[in-house]
Structure formats: structure tokens, C-alpha cells
PDB file of C-alpha atoms in Angstrom:
ATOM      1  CA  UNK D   1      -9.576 -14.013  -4.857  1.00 60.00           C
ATOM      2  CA  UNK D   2     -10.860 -16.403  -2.139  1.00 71.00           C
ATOM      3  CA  UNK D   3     -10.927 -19.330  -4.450  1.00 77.00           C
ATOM      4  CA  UNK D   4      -7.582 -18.438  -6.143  1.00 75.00           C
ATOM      5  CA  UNK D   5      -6.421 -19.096  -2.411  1.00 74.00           C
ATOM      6  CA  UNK D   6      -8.071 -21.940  -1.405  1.00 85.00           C
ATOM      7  CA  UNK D   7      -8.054 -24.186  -4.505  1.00 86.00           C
ATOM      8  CA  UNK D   8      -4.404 -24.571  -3.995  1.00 80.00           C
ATOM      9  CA  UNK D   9      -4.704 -25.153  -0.655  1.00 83.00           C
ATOM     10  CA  UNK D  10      -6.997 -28.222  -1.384  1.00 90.00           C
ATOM     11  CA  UNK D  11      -4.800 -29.575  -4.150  1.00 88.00           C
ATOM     12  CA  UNK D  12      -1.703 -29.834  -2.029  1.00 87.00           C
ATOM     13  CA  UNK D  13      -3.772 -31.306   0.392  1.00 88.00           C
ATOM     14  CA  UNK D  14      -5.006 -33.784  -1.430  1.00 91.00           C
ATOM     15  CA  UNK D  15      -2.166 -35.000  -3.161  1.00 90.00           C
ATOM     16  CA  UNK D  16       0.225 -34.698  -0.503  1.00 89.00           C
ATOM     17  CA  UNK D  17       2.586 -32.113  -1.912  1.00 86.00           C
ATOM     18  CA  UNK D  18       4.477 -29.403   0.191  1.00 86.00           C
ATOM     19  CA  UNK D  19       2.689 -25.987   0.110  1.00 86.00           C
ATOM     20  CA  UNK D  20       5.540 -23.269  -0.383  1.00 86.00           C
ATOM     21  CA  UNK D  21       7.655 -25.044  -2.885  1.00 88.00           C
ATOM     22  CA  UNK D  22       4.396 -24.661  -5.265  1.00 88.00           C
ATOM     23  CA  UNK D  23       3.921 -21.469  -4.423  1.00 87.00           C
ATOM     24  CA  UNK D  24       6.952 -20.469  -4.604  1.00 89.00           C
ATOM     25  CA  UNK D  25       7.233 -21.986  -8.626  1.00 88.00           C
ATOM     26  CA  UNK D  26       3.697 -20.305  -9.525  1.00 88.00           C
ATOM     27  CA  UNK D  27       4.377 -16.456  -7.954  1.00 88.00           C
ATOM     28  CA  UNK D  28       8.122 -16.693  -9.431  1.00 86.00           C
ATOM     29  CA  UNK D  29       6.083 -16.889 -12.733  1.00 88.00           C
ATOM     30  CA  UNK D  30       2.843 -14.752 -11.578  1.00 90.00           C
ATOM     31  CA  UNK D  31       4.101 -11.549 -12.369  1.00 94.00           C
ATOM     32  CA  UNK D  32       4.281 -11.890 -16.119  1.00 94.00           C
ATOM     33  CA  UNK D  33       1.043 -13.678 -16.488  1.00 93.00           C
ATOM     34  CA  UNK D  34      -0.979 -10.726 -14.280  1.00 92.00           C
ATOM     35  CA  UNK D  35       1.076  -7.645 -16.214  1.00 95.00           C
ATOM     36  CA  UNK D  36      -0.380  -9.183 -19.502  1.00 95.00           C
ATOM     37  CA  UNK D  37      -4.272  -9.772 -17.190  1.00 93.00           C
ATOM     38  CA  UNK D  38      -4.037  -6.156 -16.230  1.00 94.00           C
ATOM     39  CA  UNK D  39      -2.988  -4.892 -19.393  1.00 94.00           C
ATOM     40  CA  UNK D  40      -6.814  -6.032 -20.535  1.00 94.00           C
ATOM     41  CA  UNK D  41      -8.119  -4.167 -17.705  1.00 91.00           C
ATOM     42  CA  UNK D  42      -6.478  -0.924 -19.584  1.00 92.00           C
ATOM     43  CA  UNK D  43      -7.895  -1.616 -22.777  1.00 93.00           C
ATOM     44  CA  UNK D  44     -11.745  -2.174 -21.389  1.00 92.00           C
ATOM     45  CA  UNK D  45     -10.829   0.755 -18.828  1.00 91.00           C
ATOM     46  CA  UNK D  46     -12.227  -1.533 -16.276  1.00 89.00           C
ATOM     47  CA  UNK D  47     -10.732   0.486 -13.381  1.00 89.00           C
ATOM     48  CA  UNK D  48     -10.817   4.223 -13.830  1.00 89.00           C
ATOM     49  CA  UNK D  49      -8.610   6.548 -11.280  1.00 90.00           C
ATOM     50  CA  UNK D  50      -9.533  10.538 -10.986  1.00 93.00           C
ATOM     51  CA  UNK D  51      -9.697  12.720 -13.400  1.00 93.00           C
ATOM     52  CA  UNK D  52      -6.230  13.942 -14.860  1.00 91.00           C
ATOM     53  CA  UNK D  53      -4.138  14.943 -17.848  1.00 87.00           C
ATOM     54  CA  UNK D  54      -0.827  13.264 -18.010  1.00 85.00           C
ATOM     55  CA  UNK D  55       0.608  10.404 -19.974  1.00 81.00           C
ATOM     56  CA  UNK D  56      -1.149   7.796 -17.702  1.00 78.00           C
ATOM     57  CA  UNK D  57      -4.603   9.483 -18.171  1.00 90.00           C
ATOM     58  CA  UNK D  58      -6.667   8.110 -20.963  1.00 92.00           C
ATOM     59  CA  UNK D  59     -10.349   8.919 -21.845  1.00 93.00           C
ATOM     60  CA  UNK D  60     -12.934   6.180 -19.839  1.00 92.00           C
ATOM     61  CA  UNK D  61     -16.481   5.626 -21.309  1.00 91.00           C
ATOM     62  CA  UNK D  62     -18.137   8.480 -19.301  1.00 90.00           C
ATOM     63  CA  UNK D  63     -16.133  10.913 -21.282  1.00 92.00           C
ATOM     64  CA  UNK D  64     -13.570  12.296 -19.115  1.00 92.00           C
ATOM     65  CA  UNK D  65      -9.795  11.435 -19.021  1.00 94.00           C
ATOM     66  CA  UNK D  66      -8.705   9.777 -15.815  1.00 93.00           C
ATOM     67  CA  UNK D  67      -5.836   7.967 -14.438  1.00 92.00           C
ATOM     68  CA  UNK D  68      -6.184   4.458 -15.771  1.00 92.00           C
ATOM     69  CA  UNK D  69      -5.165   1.972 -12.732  1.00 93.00           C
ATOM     70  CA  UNK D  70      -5.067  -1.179 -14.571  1.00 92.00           C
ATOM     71  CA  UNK D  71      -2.580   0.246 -16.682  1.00 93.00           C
ATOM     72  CA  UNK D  72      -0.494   1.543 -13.467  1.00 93.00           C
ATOM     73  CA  UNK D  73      -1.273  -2.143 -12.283  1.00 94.00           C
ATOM     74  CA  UNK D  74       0.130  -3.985 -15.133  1.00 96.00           C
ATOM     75  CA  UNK D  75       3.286  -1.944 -14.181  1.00 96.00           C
ATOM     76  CA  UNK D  76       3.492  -2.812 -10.818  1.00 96.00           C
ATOM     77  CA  UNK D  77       3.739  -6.267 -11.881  1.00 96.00           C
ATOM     78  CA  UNK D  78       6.152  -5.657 -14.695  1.00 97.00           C
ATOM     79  CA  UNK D  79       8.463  -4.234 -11.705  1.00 97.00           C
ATOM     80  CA  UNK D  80       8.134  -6.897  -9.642  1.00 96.00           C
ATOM     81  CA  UNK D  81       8.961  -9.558 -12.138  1.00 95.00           C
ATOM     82  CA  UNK D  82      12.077  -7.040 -12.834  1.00 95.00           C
ATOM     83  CA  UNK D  83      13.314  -7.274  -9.325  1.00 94.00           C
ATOM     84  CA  UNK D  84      12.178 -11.202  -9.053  1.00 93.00           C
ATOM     85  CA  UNK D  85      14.765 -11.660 -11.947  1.00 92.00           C
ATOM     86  CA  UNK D  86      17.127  -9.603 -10.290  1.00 93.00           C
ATOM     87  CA  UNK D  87      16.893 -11.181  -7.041  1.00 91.00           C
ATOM     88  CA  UNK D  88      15.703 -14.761  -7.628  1.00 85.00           C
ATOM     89  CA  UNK D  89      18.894 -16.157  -6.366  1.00 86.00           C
ATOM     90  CA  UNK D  90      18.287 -14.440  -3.338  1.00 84.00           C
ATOM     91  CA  UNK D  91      14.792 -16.175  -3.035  1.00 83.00           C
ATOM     92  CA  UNK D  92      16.728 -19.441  -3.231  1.00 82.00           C
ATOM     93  CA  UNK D  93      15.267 -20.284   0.699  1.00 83.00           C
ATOM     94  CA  UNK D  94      11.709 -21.807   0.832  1.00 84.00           C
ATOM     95  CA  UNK D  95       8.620 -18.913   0.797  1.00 87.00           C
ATOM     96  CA  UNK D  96      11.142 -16.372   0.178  1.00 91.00           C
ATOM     97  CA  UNK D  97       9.551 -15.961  -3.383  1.00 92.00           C
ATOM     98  CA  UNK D  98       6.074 -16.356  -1.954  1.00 92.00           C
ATOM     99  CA  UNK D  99       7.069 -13.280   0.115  1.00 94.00           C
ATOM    100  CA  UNK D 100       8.674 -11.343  -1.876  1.00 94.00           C
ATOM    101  CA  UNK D 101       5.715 -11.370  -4.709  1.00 95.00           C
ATOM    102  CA  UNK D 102       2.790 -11.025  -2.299  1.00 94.00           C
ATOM    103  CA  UNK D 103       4.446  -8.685  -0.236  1.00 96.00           C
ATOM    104  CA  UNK D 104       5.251  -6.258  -2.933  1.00 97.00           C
ATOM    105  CA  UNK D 105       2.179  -6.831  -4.674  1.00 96.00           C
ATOM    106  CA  UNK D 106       0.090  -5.975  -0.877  1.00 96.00           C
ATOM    107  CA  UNK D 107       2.443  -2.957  -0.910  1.00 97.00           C
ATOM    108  CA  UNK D 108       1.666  -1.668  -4.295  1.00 97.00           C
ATOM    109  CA  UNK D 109      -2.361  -2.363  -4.718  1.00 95.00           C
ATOM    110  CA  UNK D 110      -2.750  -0.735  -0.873  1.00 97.00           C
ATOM    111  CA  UNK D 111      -1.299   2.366  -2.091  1.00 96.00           C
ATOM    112  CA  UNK D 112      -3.218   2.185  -5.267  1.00 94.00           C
ATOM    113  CA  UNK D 113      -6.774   1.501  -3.714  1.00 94.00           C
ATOM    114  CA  UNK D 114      -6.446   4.968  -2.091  1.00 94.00           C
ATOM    115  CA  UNK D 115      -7.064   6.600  -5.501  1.00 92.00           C
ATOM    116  CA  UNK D 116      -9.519   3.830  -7.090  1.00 89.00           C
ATOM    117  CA  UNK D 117     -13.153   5.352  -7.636  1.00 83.00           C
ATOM    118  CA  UNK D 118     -15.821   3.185  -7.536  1.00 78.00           C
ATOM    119  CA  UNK D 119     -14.682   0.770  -4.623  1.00 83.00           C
ATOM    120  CA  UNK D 120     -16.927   0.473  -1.432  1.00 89.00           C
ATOM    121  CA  UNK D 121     -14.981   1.356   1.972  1.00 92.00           C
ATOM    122  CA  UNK D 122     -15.419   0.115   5.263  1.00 93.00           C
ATOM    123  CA  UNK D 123     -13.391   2.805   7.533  1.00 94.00           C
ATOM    124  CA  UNK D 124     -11.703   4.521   5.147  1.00 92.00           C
ATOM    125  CA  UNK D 125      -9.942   1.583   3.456  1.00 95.00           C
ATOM    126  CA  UNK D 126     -11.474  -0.947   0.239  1.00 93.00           C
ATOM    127  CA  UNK D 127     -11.641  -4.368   1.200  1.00 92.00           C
ATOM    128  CA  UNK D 128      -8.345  -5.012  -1.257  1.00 92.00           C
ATOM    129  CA  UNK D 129      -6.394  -2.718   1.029  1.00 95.00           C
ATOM    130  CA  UNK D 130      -7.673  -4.870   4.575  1.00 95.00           C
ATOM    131  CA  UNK D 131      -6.774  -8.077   1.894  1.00 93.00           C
ATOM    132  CA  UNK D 132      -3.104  -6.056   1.366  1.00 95.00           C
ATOM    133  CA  UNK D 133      -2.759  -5.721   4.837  1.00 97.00           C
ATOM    134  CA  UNK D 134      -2.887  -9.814   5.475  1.00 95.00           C
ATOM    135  CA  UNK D 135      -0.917 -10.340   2.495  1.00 94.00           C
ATOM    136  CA  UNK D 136       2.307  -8.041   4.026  1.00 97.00           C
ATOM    137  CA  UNK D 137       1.720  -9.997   7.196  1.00 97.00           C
ATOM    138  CA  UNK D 138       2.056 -13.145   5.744  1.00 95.00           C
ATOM    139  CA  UNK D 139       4.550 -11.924   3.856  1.00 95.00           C
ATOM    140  CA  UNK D 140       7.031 -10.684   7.004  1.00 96.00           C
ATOM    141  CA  UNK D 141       5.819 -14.387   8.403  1.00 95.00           C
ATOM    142  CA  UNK D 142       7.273 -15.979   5.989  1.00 93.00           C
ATOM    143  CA  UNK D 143      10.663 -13.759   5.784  1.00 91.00           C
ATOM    144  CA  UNK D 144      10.871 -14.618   9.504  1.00 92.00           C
ATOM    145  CA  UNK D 145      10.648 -18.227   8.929  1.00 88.00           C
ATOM    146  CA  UNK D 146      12.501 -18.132   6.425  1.00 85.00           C
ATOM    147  CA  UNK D 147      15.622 -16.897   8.310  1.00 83.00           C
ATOM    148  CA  UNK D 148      14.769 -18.591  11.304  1.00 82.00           C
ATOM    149  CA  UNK D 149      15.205 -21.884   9.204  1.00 76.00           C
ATOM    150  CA  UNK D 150      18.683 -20.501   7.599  1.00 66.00           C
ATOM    151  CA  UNK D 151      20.057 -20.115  11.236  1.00 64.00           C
ATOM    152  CA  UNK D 152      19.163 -23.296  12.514  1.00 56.00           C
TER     153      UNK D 152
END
């Protein structure tokens, strides 16, 4: 995650490019590209939930059927590219896209960490959900800005 942050941040840098019109191209196409990612995190049950038995719940390699959170993931991101292409006029201003994706996406995976298993915590909350918590900030930054700009 830490590279995937600053390798971008290096190769706008070094070629001189503006920062939130590329992000704002890449997460306006994100969405798509991580449903299909966590769709293989279903099939390898990579990321089991608790133990259940509804629709969502499939049987993980210890034996027992749980909640499979890479399969609720890969929704998450299938409805947030739904209400990107919804809203994506909307998202017309600079960042607004960059918000709009990471700001859902901190929204969706903090409330999902609460029922992940095997995840270490540090005072009650994964170090995803302290990661969430920066990406919502930067997220009502860049809303800010971004109507701070449209009034000026």
C-alpha cells in the first residue's frame, strides 16, 4: 500500500506532471480493476469473516463456512464504480474523483475491518482502519479544496 502511494508520487515528480489530474484518471478507472483483484481474493478465500450461514458465507479451508470479505470487497468496489458512473459529471472539478473513490473506499474497508479475523489490532482498530481514517481525511481535504477553488 505504501509503495502504491509513493511510486506515483515520484513519477509526477519527476516528470513534472500535475498530481490530481492523474489521480483523478487512474481512481475514475480503479474501481473496476480492484472488483475483478478482489474477486481472486474470494476464490483463494484469502480473507475469511466469522462464521455464518447466509448467501455470502462460503466454506474456507479450515472447514467451516464464514463470511467471505473479499467477496463483500469486490462489491464495495462494484458500488462505487456504480455511483462514479452516476456521478462522474459531478467530479468534473480537480480531486473531486480522487475524493470521492478514496473516501468511499476508507468508508467501506473501516467498517469491514471490524469483522476481519486474522488482522493484528493496535487499540481496538487494524492498521487498514487507522490507514481508512487518513484516507477520509484526505478525502474531506480535498472536497474542501475543491469548493474553495469553485468559489474563487
Amino acid at each position: 500500500f505504501v509503495g502504491a502511494v509513493i511510486a506515483p508520487i515520484i513519477f509526477v515528480r519527476r516528470r513534472h506532471l500535475a498530481f490530481l489530474p492523474l489521480t483523478d484518471c487512474i481512481l475514475g478507472a480503479l474501481p473496476i480493476a480492484y472488483a475483478i483483484g478482489r474477486l481472486g481474493c474470494h476464490f483463494t478465500r484469502m480473507h475469511p469473516g466469522p462464521a455464518c450461514s447466509n448467501a455470502f458465507c462460503f466454506v474456507f479451508p479450515d472447514g467451516v463456512q464464514r463470511l467471505d470479505l473479499g467477496l463483500l470487497e469486490a462489491m464495495v468496489w462494484v458500488m462505487i464504480a456504480i455511483v462514479i458512473a452516476i456521478f462522474h459529471r459531478h467530479l468534473a472539478r480537480q480531486g473531486q474523483m480522487t475524493a470521492a473513490v478514496i473516501g468511499l473506499y476508507g468508508i467501506a474497508r473501516f467498517m469491514l475491518d471490524f469483522i476481519r479475523l486474522d488482522d493484528l489490532r493496535y487499540t481496538g482498530l487494524t492498521p487498514a482502519q487507522y490507514g481508512c481514517i487518513i484516507l477520509v481525511g484526505v478525502a474531506a481535504w480535498l472536497t474542501i479544496r475543491a469548493s474553495r477553488t469553485a468559489n474563487a
